[in-house]
Amino acid sequence: MYVGVDDTDSTEGMCTTYLATELIREFSDFDLIGFPRLVRLNPNVPWKTRGNAAICVRLGKGTGNPRVIGNIDGKELVCYGTGRDAEPEKAHFKRATALIERLAMFEDPKTNPGLAISAHKPPADLYWKAVREVVKLGPHLEHANPKFCHGWKNRRGLIGAVSAMAWRPLDRTYELIAYREPKKWGTPRKVEAASVIAMDKKFPGTFNNYDYEEKHVAFSPSSPCPILYGIRGNAPDYLPAAMNTVKSEIIGRWLIFLTNQGTDDHIINASISNLRPFTSARIRGTIAGMPRIIGGGHLIFPITNGKKTVDCTVYEPAKNFRHVGEKLRPGDVITVMGAVRESPFTINVEKLFVEELATVIEKKANPLCGKCNKRMKSVGKGQGYKCARCGKKAKNSDAEFEVLDRGLKTGWYEPPVGARRHISKPLKRG
Ligand code: ATP
């Protein structure tokens, strides 16, 4: 049986992945079939708290060789590659319900937990819709048709609960999440930065660990949640060894999740003419004007497909990524990936590909007077030049020009680690 849960946490505490560890503990009379799943959904839903994560576990009787995927309270946790699903029963539903009622942050008005239990995986399109669009609870839940479900408060958490169950990975990554001892929750985290850098270098299959530009440990959250850090990687095998390289406070428990993080599953191929707010698009176009910096340090540049133009925005937290945008010039051909924001209508850039650089010619010097060997003076904007000594005139085009060194190469660019979305595919993943 598949158990999906979402929307149990708040900015004040808890974490839906921690609840997954408790769920696994509660159902220790079953085997875990496959890794527990941490599924990120549409990062543009207005009501998400942080990274729009939902979780799903599959329970039953495992077959084949077990593999160690975690440790809870000093006890190794294993999962099986295959197995026979347990048949969902009312008693299972009651146990899961009681767990959520004990742990979820109900007092937060934005927390609307959802629990679904199903004998089968719901149709895959439920996942693709929920990762790319804003969906309505009614039809979504009806289509999923789980055997048991309960939504608390406005019931919205059910959207994530069934969508997480519906995920069939095309691309996939893994995350080993290390949790803090409960007595440490809310206090400053102790993780030695040098050991994180060492881990990052030793395990090239991991990503988003350390922000070398901002000199910042990126794999630890800053919220008071139970997570100490999360090591993301292309494969699960080396994640425990990577964890053992990191010097930190005592780890209370850890667990490896199968995830859609770093996959770009949220991106839709689109045209500048048919962008829809609250989706994330990949669009190709030509730079239509000079980039400009607005209040707050955000950078804006317009791109066009010849019929329509849209502004693209790189926000201040993206730091040096803005300098890439600043170097763009009218005529450059680029592809942008990012979230379509409704108001102001703009693309929040997550990644960009410089396909073609326009040749930009800039004036180097005013024309030289052949008679006096002196630089002429401008008469006025667009009105040519005149020699101050002999009065000889010259046209604007007589000035000396040079091809601008763009200081920009064709290729892909992305924001620093700390400014990336969980679901965005880092360039390191190729
Ligand atoms: P986390 O903190 O665990 O990363 P989050 O707190 O940012 O996640 P949630 O608490 O899960 O996000 O809140 C997101 C809410 O939006 C959930 O109730 C979820 O069911 C719902 N939701 C998720 N995807 C969609 C979607 N595509 N359309 C509508 N609602 C969605």
GROMACS .gro file of N, CA and C and ligand atoms in nm, residues 6-10 15-17 38 40-42 45 47-54 110-113 129-136 154-161 163 422, ligand 1:
model
  160
    6ASP      N    1   0.107   1.516   0.315
    6ASP     CA    2   0.158   1.650   0.282
    6ASP      C    3   0.104   1.754   0.378
    7ASP      N    4   0.176   1.867   0.379
    7ASP     CA    5   0.133   1.990   0.446
    7ASP      C    6   0.115   1.971   0.597
    8THR      N    7   0.219   1.921   0.661
    8THR     CA    8   0.211   1.900   0.806
    8THR      C    9   0.297   1.999   0.883
    9ASP      N   10   0.382   2.076   0.808
    9ASP     CA   11   0.478   2.162   0.878
    9ASP      C   12   0.441   2.309   0.868
   10SER      N   13   0.521   2.392   0.935
   10SER     CA   14   0.505   2.537   0.926
   10SER      C   15   0.644   2.596   0.936
   15CYS      N   16   0.854   1.912   0.996
   15CYS     CA   17   0.900   1.895   0.859
   15CYS      C   18   0.833   1.767   0.811
   16THR      N   19   0.774   1.773   0.693
   16THR     CA   20   0.698   1.657   0.645
   16THR      C   21   0.790   1.536   0.628
   17THR      N   22   0.920   1.559   0.600
   17THR     CA   23   1.011   1.444   0.586
   17THR      C   24   1.038   1.380   0.722
   38LEU      N   25   1.041   1.165  -0.156
   38LEU     CA   26   1.026   1.307  -0.123
   38LEU      C   27   1.001   1.377  -0.256
   40ARG      N   28   0.880   1.699  -0.474
   40ARG     CA   29   0.855   1.844  -0.481
   40ARG      C   30   0.749   1.869  -0.586
   41LEU      N   31   0.653   1.955  -0.553
   41LEU     CA   32   0.547   1.987  -0.650
   41LEU      C   33   0.564   2.132  -0.696
   42ASN      N   34   0.469   2.180  -0.773
   42ASN     CA   35   0.481   2.313  -0.836
   42ASN      C   36   0.537   2.418  -0.739
   45VAL      N   37   0.305   2.748  -0.637
   45VAL     CA   38   0.173   2.758  -0.573
   45VAL      C   39   0.182   2.864  -0.462
   47TRP      N   40   0.032   2.914  -0.193
   47TRP     CA   41   0.012   2.878  -0.051
   47TRP      C   42   0.118   2.784   0.004
   48LYS      N   43   0.226   2.763  -0.068
   48LYS     CA   44   0.330   2.675  -0.012
   48LYS      C   45   0.404   2.747   0.102
   49THR      N   46   0.460   2.671   0.194
   49THR     CA   47   0.535   2.731   0.304
   49THR      C   48   0.680   2.751   0.262
   50ARG      N   49   0.740   2.647   0.209
   50ARG     CA   50   0.882   2.655   0.170
   50ARG      C   51   0.901   2.594   0.032
   51GLY      N   52   0.933   2.465   0.030
   51GLY     CA   53   0.971   2.404  -0.098
   51GLY      C   54   0.866   2.314  -0.160
   52ASN      N   55   0.742   2.325  -0.113
   52ASN     CA   56   0.631   2.244  -0.163
   52ASN      C   57   0.667   2.095  -0.176
   53ALA      N   58   0.703   2.037  -0.062
   53ALA     CA   59   0.740   1.896  -0.060
   53ALA      C   60   0.626   1.811  -0.006
   54ALA      N   61   0.609   1.693  -0.063
   54ALA     CA   62   0.515   1.593  -0.012
   54ALA      C   63   0.592   1.461  -0.002
  110LYS      N   64  -0.167   2.829   0.795
  110LYS     CA   65  -0.130   2.786   0.659
  110LYS      C   66  -0.109   2.635   0.648
  111THR      N   67  -0.119   2.564   0.761
  111THR     CA   68  -0.094   2.419   0.758
  111THR      C   69  -0.226   2.343   0.744
  112ASN      N   70  -0.239   2.269   0.635
  112ASN     CA   71  -0.364   2.197   0.605
  112ASN      C   72  -0.331   2.052   0.568
  113PRO      N   73  -0.303   1.969   0.669
  113PRO     CA   74  -0.251   1.836   0.640
  113PRO      C   75  -0.344   1.747   0.556
  129LYS      N   76   0.060   1.706  -1.348
  129LYS     CA   77  -0.022   1.827  -1.332
  129LYS      C   78   0.021   1.903  -1.207
  130ALA      N   79   0.041   1.831  -1.097
  130ALA     CA   80   0.070   1.898  -0.969
  130ALA      C   81   0.210   1.957  -0.966
  131VAL      N   82   0.300   1.906  -1.049
  131VAL     CA   83   0.436   1.962  -1.047
  131VAL      C   84   0.446   2.082  -1.144
  132ARG      N   85   0.348   2.091  -1.235
  132ARG     CA   86   0.358   2.196  -1.338
  132ARG      C   87   0.246   2.299  -1.337
  133GLU      N   88   0.134   2.266  -1.274
  133GLU     CA   89   0.018   2.355  -1.278
  133GLU      C   90  -0.032   2.379  -1.135
  134VAL      N   91  -0.131   2.465  -1.124
  134VAL     CA   92  -0.204   2.476  -0.997
  134VAL      C   93  -0.332   2.394  -1.017
  135VAL      N   94  -0.355   2.296  -0.931
  135VAL     CA   95  -0.469   2.206  -0.953
  135VAL      C   96  -0.577   2.229  -0.847
  136LYS      N   97  -0.696   2.180  -0.880
  136LYS     CA   98  -0.810   2.191  -0.785
  136LYS      C   99  -0.824   2.059  -0.711
  154ASN      N  100  -0.855   2.304   0.550
  154ASN     CA  101  -0.912   2.322   0.414
  154ASN      C  102  -0.883   2.201   0.323
  155ARG      N  103  -0.821   2.098   0.374
  155ARG     CA  104  -0.799   1.968   0.307
  155ARG      C  105  -0.697   1.974   0.194
  156ARG      N  106  -0.631   2.089   0.176
  156ARG     CA  107  -0.545   2.107   0.059
  156ARG      C  108  -0.428   2.009   0.055
  157GLY      N  109  -0.385   1.965   0.173
  157GLY     CA  110  -0.272   1.872   0.180
  157GLY      C  111  -0.296   1.743   0.102
  158LEU      N  112  -0.424   1.715   0.075
  158LEU     CA  113  -0.456   1.593  -0.001
  158LEU      C  114  -0.402   1.601  -0.143
  159ILE      N  115  -0.389   1.723  -0.195
  159ILE     CA  116  -0.335   1.737  -0.333
  159ILE      C  117  -0.194   1.680  -0.337
  160GLY      N  118  -0.112   1.724  -0.243
  160GLY     CA  119   0.026   1.676  -0.240
  160GLY      C  120   0.034   1.528  -0.206
  161ALA      N  121  -0.054   1.483  -0.113
  161ALA     CA  122  -0.049   1.343  -0.069
  161ALA      C  123  -0.072   1.248  -0.186
  163SER      N  124  -0.052   1.329  -0.514
  163SER     CA  125   0.043   1.357  -0.624
  163SER      C  126   0.176   1.289  -0.597
  422HIS      N  127   1.464   2.384  -0.515
  422HIS     CA  128   1.493   2.242  -0.489
  422HIS      C  129   1.478   2.157  -0.616
  431ATP     P1  130   0.791   2.191   0.269
  431ATP     O1  131   0.802   2.295   0.376
  431ATP     O2  132   0.765   2.055   0.325
  431ATP     O3  133   0.900   2.200   0.171
  431ATP     P2  134   0.579   2.350   0.195
  431ATP     O4  135   0.552   2.371   0.339
  431ATP     O5  136   0.641   2.459   0.118
  431ATP     O6  137   0.662   2.218   0.183
  431ATP     P3  138   0.328   2.251   0.189
  431ATP     O7  139   0.322   2.273   0.335
  431ATP     O8  140   0.336   2.112   0.142
  431ATP     O9  141   0.449   2.322   0.124
  431ATP    O10  142   0.210   2.333   0.127
  431ATP     C1  143   0.180   2.328  -0.006
  431ATP     C2  144   0.032   2.303  -0.021
  431ATP    O11  145  -0.003   2.317  -0.157
  431ATP     C3  146  -0.008   2.162   0.017
  431ATP    O12  147  -0.133   2.168   0.081
  431ATP     C4  148  -0.020   2.089  -0.115
  431ATP    O13  149  -0.111   1.984  -0.113
  431ATP     C5  150  -0.066   2.201  -0.205
  431ATP     N1  151  -0.021   2.184  -0.342
  431ATP     C6  152   0.091   2.125  -0.385
  431ATP     N2  153   0.099   2.130  -0.518
  431ATP     C7  154  -0.010   2.193  -0.561
  431ATP     C8  155  -0.061   2.227  -0.689
  431ATP     N3  156   0.007   2.199  -0.797
  431ATP     N4  157  -0.177   2.291  -0.697
  431ATP     C9  158  -0.247   2.322  -0.585
  431ATP     N5  159  -0.205   2.294  -0.461
  431ATP    C10  160  -0.088   2.228  -0.448
   0.00000   0.00000   0.00000
